[in-house]
Coordinates of C-alpha atoms and ligand atoms in Angstrom, one line a residue:
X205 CA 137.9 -4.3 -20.8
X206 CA 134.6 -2.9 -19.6
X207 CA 132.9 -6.4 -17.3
X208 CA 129.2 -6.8 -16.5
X209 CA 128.5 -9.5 -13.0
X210 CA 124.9 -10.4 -12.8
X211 CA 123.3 -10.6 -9.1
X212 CA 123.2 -8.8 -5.8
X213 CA 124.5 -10.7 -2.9
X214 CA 127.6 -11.2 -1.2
X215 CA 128.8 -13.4 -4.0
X216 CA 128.4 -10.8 -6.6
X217 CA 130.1 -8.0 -4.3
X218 CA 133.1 -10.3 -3.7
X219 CA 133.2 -11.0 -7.6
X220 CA 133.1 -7.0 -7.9
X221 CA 136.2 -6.7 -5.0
X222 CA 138.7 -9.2 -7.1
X223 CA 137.6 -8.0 -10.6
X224 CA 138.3 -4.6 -9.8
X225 CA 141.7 -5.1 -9.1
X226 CA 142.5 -6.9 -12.3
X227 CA 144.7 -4.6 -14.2
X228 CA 142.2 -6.1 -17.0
X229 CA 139.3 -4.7 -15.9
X230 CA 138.7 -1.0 -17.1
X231 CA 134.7 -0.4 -15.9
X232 CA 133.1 -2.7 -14.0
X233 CA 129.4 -2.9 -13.2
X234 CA 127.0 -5.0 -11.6
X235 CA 123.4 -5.9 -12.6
X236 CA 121.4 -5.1 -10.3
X237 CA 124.4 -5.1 -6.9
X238 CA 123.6 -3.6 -4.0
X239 CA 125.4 -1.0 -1.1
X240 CA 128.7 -2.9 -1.7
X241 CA 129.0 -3.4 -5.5
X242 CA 128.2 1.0 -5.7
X243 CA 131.3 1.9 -3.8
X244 CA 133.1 0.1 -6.1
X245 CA 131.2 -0.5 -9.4
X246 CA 128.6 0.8 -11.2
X247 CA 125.2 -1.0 -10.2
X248 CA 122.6 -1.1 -13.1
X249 CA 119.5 -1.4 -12.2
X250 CA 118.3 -4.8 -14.8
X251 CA 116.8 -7.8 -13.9
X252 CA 118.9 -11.1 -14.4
X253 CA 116.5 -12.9 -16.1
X254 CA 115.8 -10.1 -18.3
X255 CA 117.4 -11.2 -21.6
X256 CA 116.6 -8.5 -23.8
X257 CA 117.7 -5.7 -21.6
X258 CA 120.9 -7.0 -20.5
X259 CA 122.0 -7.1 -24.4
X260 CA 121.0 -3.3 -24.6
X261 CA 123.1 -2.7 -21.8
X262 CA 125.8 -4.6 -22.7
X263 CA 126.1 -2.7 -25.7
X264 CA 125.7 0.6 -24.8
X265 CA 128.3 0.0 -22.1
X266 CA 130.7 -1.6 -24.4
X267 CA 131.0 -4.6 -22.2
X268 CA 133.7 -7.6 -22.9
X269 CA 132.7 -10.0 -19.9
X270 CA 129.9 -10.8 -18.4
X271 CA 130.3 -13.1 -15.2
X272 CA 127.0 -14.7 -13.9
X273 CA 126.4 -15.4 -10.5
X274 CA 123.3 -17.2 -9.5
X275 CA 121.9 -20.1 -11.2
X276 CA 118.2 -18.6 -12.4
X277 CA 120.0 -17.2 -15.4
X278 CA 122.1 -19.7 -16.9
X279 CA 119.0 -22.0 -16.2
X280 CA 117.3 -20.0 -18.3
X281 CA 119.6 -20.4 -20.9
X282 CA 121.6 -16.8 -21.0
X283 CA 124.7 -18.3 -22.3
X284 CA 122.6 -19.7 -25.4
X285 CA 121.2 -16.3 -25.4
X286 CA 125.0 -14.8 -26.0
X287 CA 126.1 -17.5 -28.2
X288 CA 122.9 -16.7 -30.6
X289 CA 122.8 -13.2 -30.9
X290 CA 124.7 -11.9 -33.5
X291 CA 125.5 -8.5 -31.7
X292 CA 127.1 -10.4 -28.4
X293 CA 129.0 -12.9 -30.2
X294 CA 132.7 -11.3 -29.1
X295 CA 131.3 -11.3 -25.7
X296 CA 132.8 -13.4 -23.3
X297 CA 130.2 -15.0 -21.0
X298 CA 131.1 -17.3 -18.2
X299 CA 128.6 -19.6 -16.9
X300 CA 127.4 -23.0 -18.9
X301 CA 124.8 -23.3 -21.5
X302 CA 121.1 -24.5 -20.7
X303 CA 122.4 -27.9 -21.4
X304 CA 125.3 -27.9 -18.9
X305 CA 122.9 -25.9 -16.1
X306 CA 120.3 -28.7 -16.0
X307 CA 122.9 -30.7 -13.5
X308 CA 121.2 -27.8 -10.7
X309 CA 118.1 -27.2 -12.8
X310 CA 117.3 -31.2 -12.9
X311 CA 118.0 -33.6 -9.6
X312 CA 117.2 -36.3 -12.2
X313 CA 119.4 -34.9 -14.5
X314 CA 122.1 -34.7 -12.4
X315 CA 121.7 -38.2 -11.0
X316 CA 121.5 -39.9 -14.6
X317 CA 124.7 -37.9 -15.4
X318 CA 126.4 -39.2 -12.6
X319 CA 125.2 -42.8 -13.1
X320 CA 126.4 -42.6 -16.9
X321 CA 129.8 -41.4 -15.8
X322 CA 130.5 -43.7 -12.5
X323 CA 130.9 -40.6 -10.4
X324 CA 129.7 -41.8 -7.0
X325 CA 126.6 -40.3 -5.5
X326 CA 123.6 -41.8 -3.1
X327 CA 121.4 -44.6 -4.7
X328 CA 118.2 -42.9 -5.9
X329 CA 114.7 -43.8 -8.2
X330 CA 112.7 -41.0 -9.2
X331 CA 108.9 -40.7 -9.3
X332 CA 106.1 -38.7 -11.3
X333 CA 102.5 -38.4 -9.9
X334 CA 101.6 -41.7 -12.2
X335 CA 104.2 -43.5 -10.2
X336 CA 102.9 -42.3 -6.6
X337 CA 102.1 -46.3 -5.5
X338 CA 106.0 -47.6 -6.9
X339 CA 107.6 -44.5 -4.9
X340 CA 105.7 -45.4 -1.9
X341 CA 107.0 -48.9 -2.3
X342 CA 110.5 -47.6 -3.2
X343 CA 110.3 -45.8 0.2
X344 CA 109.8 -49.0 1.8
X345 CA 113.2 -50.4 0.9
X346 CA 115.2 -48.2 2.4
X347 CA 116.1 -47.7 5.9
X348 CA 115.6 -44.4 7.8
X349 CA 115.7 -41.3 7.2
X350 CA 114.5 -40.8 4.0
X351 CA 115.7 -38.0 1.5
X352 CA 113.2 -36.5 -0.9
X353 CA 114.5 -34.1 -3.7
X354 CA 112.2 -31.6 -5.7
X355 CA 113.5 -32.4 -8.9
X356 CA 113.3 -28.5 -10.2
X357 CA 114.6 -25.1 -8.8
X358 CA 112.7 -24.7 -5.3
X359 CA 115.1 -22.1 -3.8
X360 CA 117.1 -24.0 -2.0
X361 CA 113.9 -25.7 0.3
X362 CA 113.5 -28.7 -2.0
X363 CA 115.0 -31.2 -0.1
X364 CA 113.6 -33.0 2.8
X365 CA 115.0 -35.6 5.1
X366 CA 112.3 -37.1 6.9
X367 CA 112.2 -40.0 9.7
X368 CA 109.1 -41.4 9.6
X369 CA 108.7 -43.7 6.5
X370 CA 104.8 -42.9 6.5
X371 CA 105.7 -38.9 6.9
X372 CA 107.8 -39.6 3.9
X373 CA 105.1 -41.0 1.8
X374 CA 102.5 -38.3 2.9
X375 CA 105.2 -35.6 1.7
X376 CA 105.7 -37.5 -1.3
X377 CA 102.5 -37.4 -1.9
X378 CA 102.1 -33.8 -1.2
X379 CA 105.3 -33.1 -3.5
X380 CA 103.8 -34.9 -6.4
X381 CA 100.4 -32.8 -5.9
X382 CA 102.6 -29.5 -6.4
X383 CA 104.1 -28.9 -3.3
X384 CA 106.8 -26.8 -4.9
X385 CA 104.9 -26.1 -8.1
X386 CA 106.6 -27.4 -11.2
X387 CA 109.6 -28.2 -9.4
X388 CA 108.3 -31.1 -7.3
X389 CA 106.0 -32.8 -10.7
X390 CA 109.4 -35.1 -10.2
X391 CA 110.7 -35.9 -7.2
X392 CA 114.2 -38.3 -6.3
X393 CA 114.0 -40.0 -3.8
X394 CA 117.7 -41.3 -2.8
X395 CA 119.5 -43.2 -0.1
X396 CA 120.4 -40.9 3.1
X397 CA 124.7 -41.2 3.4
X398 CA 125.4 -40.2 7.0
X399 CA 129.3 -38.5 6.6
X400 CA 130.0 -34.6 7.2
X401 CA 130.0 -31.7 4.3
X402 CA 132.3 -30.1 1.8
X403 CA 132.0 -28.1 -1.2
X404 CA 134.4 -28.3 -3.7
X405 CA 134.7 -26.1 -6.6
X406 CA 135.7 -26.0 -9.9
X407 CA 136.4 -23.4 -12.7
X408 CA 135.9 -25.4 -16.5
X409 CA 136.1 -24.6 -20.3
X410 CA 134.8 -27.4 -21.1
X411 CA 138.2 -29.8 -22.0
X412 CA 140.6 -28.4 -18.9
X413 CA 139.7 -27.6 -15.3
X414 CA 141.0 -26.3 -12.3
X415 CA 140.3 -27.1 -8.9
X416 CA 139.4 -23.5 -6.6
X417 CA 140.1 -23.5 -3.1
X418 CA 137.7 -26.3 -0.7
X419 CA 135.0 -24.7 1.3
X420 CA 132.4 -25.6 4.1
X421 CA 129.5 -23.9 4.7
X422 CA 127.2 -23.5 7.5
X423 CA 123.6 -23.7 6.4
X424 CA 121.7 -23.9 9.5
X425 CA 120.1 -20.9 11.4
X426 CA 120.7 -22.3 15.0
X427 CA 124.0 -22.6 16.4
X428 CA 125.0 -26.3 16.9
X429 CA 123.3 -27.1 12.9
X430 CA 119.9 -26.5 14.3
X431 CA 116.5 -25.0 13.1
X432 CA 115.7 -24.2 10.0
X433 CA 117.7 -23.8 6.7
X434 CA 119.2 -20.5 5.2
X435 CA 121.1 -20.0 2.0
X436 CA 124.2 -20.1 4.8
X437 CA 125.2 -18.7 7.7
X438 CA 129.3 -18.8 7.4
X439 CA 132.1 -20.7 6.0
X440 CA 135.6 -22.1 6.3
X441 CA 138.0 -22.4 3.5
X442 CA 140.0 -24.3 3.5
X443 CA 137.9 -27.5 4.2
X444 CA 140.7 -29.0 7.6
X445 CA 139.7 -32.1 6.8
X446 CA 140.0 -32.1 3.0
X447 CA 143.5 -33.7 3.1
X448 CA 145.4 -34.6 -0.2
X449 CA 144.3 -38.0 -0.1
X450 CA 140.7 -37.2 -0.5
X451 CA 141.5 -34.0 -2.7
X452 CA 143.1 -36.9 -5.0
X453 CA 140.2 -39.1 -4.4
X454 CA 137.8 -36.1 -5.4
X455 CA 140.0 -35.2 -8.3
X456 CA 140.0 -38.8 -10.0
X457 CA 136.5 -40.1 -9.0
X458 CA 134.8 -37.2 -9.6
X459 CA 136.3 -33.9 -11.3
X460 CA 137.9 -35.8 -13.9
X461 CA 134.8 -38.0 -14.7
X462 CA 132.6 -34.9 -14.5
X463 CA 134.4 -32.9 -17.2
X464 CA 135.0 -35.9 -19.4
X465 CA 131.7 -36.2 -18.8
X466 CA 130.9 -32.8 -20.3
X467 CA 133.1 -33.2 -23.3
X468 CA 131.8 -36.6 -24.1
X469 CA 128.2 -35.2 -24.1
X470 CA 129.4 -32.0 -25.8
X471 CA 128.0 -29.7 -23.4
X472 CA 129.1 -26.3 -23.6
X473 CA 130.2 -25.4 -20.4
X474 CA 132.8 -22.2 -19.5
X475 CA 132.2 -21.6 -16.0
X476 CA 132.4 -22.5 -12.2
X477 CA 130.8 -25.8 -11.1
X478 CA 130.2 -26.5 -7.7
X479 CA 130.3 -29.9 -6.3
X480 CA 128.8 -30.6 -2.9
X481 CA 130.1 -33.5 -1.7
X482 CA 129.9 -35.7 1.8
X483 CA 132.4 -38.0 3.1
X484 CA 131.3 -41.1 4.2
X485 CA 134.2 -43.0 6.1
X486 CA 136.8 -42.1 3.9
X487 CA 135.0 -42.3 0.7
X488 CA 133.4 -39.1 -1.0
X489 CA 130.2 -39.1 -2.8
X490 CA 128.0 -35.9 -4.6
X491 CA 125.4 -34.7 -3.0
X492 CA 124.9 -32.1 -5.7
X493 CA 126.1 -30.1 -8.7
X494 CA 125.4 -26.3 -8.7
X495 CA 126.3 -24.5 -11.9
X496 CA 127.4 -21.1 -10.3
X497 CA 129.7 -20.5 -7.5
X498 CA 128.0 -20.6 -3.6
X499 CA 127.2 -18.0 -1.2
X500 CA 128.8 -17.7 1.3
X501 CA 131.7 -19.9 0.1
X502 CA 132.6 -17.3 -2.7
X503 CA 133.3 -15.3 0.2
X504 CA 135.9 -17.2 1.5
X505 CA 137.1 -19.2 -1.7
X506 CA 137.9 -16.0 -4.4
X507 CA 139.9 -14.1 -1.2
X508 CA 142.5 -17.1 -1.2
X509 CA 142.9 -16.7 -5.2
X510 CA 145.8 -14.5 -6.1
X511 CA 145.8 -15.2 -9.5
X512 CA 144.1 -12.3 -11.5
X513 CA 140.6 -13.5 -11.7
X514 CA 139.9 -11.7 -15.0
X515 CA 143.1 -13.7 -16.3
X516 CA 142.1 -16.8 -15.1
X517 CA 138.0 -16.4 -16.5
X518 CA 139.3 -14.8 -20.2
X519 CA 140.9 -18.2 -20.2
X520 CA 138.3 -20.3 -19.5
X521 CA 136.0 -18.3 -22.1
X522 CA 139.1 -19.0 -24.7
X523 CA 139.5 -22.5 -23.2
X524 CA 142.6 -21.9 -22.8
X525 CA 142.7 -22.7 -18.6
X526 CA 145.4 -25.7 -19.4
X527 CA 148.2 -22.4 -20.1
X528 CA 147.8 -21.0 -16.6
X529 CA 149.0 -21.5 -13.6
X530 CA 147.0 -20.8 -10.3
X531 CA 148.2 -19.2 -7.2
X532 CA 146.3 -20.2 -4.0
X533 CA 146.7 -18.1 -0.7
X534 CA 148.0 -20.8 1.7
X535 CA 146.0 -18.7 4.8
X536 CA 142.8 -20.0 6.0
X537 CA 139.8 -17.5 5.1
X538 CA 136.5 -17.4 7.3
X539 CA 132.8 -15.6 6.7
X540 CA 130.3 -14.6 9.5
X541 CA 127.2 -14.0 7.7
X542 CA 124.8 -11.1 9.7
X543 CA 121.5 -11.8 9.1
X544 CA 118.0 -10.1 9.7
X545 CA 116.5 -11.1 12.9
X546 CA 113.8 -13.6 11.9
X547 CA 115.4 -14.5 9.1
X548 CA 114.5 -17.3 7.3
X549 CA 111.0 -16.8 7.7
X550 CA 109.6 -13.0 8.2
X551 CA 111.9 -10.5 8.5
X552 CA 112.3 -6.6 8.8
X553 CA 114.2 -4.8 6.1
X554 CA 115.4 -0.8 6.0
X555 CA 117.3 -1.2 9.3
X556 CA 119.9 1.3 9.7
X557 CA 123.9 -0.6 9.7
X558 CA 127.0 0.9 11.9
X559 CA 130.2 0.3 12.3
X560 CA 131.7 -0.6 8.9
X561 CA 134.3 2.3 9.0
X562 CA 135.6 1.1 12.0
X563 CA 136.4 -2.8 10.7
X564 CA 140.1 -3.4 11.0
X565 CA 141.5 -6.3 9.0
X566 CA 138.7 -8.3 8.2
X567 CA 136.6 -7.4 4.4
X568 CA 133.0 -7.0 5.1
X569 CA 130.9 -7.9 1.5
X570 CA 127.7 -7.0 1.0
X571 CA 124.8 -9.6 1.0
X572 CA 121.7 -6.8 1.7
X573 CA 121.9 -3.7 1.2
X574 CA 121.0 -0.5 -0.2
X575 CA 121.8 3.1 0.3
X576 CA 118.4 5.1 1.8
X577 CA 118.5 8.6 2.1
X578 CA 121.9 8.9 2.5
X579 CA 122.2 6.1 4.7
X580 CA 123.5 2.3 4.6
X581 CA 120.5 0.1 4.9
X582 CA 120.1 -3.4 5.5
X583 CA 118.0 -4.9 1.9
X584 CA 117.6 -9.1 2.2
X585 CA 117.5 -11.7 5.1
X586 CA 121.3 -11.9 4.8
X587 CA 122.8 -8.2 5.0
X588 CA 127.0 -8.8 5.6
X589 CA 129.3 -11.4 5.3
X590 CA 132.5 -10.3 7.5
X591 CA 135.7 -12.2 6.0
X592 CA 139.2 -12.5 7.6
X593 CA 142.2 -14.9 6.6
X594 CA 144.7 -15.9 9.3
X595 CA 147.2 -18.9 9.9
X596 CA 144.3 -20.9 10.6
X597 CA 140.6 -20.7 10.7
X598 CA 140.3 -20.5 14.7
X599 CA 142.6 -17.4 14.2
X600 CA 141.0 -16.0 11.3
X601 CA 137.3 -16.6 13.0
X602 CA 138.8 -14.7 16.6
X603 CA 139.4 -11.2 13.4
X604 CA 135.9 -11.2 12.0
X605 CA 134.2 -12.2 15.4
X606 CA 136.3 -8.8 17.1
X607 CA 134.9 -6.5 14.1
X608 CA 131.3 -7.7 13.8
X609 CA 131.5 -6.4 17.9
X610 CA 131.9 -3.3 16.1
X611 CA 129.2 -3.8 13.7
X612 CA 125.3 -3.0 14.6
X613 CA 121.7 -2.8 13.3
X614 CA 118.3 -3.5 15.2
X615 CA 117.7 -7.1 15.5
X616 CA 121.2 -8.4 13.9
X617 CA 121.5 -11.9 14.5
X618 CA 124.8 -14.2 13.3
X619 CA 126.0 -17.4 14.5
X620 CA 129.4 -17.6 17.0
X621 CA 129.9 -21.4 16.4
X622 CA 130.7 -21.0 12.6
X623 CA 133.5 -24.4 12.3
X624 CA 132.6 -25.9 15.5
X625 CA 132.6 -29.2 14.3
X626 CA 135.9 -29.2 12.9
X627 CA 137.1 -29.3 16.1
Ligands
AMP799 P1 120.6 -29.5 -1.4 O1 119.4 -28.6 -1.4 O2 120.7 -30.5 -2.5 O3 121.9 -28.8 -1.1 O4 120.5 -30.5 -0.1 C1 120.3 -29.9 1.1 C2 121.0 -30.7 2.2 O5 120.4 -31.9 2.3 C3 122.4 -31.0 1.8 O6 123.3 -29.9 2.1 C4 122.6 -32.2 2.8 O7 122.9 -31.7 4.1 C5 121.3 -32.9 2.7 N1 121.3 -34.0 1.8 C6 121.0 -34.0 0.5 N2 121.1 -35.3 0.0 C7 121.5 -36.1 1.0 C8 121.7 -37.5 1.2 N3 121.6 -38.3 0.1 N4 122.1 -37.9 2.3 C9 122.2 -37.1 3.4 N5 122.0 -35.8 3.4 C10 121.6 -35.3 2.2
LIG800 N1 125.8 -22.1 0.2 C1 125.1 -23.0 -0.6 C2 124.7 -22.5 -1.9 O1 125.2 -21.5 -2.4 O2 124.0 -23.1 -2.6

């Protein structure tokens, strides 16, 4: 069958590298891809959000699957969109329905869900500009630090953790007023839990589930989890720590409640759901739901997959994911992400990139890039994500950190602590 993926970065391009090698996949192409995705897909040049044209292409292309990486789109309600129009009704889209994408379009949304289905998460209240004086107060009964949650879509920059309890109610405040636009009219303020990170990730149809490798990711530019925030700077899969008495912990507490949680509501939801989670003690508790896969974690969780991904997603489309069975590389995979110097703020773009011919045994995906006059260009703040699997993650870390020596353009900048605190 002829498949469509939707995005550009280094999710999207590892998407591209497993569907390809599906015996099931015929043409693949990606909408709009970058460097990566061309020299092993067809990119077409549409806009995600763009409803309209991505039927006309779908058509014209004769495309079976559609796979839909970032969240903008399913927000937006594109599955709706393919469920509606009469023309796209054979075609298999994987990623929930508007309904099922509020749990990352909505904090509050995602909180009430949890709180309906017992699934363990931080205490919270959440606030409007007409409740400014009770969120103030609110702020007041908890102890330090403080976490404040633009309730909408903010690109990733609408949390803030915030020491000061008369900071906090400033930036509350300030949030209310339209910090982040629409997306901070409601903010959630919740109760800080002081643990360390995982992500764990989940591939539904809606009634059966199955649990994807565990991945941790490294969000911070500065080495040491320092400075400011970037969509991530590296990961680890599989999560050391995630032993098979929290995995069961996970599973039972909150997988299970989550899709029953799904079914009960009757939320239409084929697609990958990403649990962040922290473990506090031994206990873990959701941080957040995103409706897509993550970046950089794809990059380090699909490797590990041996089952044919096309195989396992017609399934889920069919719900149908109860009749297979999923074969998980036991080596640990690793991601170095190379970023644009600057990067998150200002950055440079157009900057020549070297060295990928010469990378032995690591996979470098695409995050930024674009092909200029012949020449491999670097296109975003995040431009390659260089993966290796090894016995372990130390060993797999040693392959990508040898080939991005080998790897060059002007001001590259990546972290070399990437799993530093796993030791
Ligand atoms: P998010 O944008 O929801 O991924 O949140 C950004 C980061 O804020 C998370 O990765 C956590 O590191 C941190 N965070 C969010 N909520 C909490 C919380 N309740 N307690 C501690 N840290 C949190
Ligand atoms: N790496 C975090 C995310 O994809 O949201």
């Amino acid at each position: 069958m002829n498949i469509l993926i939707l995005g550009s970065g280094g999710r999207e391009h590892t998407f591209a590298y497993q569907i390809v090698k599906s015996k099931l996949c015929s043409k693949l192409f990606v909408a709009p891809g970058n460097a990566g995705t061309a020299a092993i897909a067809t990119n077409l040049p549409l806009d995600v959000n763009d409803f309209e044209s991505i039927q006309a292409s779908v058509i014209a292309n004769q495309i079976e699957m559609v796979v839909v990486g970032p969240e903008d789109p399913l927000v937006q309600g594109i599955a709706n969109y393919f469920a509606e129009e009469e023309a796209l009704q054979e075609v298999m889209l994987i990623g929930p329905s508007k309904r099922g994408a509020l749990l990352e379009g909505s904090k509050e949304r995602a909180k009430e869900f949890m709180l309906q289905h017992n699934i363990p998460t931080a205490a919270y209240a959440s606030f409007t500009a007409e409740s400014l004086e009770a969120g103030k107060a609110f702020l007041e009964t908890l102890q330090a630090p403080y976490v404040l949650k633009a309730d909408g879509l903010a690109a990733g920059k609408g949390v803030l953790i915030i020491q000061d309890v008369e900071e906090a109610k400033t930036e509350l405040g300030e949030m209310l007023s339209g910090k982040f636009g629409d997306a901070s009219a409601t903010v959630v303020i919740e109760a800080f839990l002081d643990g360390i990170e995982l992500s764990v990730f989940v591939l539904t149809d809606g009634k059966n589930y199955k649990i994807l490798p565990t991945a941790k990711d490294y969000k911070r530019i500065g080495e040491g989890d320092k400075g400011l925030n970037t969509g991530g700077m590296g990961a680890i899969s599989p999560v050391p720590f995630a032993d098979e008495t929290l995995m069961k912990k996970i599973e039972e507490r909150i997988v299970k409640p989550t899709v029953n949680g799904l079914k009960e509501e009757e939320i239409d939801y084929k697609g990958f759901l990403f649990i962040g989670l922290i473990k506090v003690g031994d206990e873990p508790y959701v941080i957040e739901y995103n409706v897509r896969m993550g970046d950089p974690e794809t990059e380090v969780v699909l490797p590990r997959i041996k089952t044919d991904l096309v195989t396992l997603l017609q399934a889920t489309f069919q719900q149908k994911l109860d009749t297979i069975s999923m074969e998980i590389d036991e080596r640990a995979a690793t991601t170095v992400m190379l970023v644009s110097g600057g990067y998150p703020e200002a950055y440079e773009k157009g900057k020549e990139i070297s060295g990928i011919d010469t990378v032995e045994d690591s996979i470098v995906f695409h995050a930024g890039t674009s092909v200029k006059e012949n020449k491999l260009v670097s296109n975003g703040g995040r431009v390659l994500a260089v993966t290796s699997l090894d016995e372990d993650y130390r060993k797999a870390l040693k392959k990508s950190y040898k080939n991005i020596d080998k790897l060059h353009f002007d001001r590259m900048y990546y972290r070399t602590d990437i799993g530093f605190d796993l030791e």
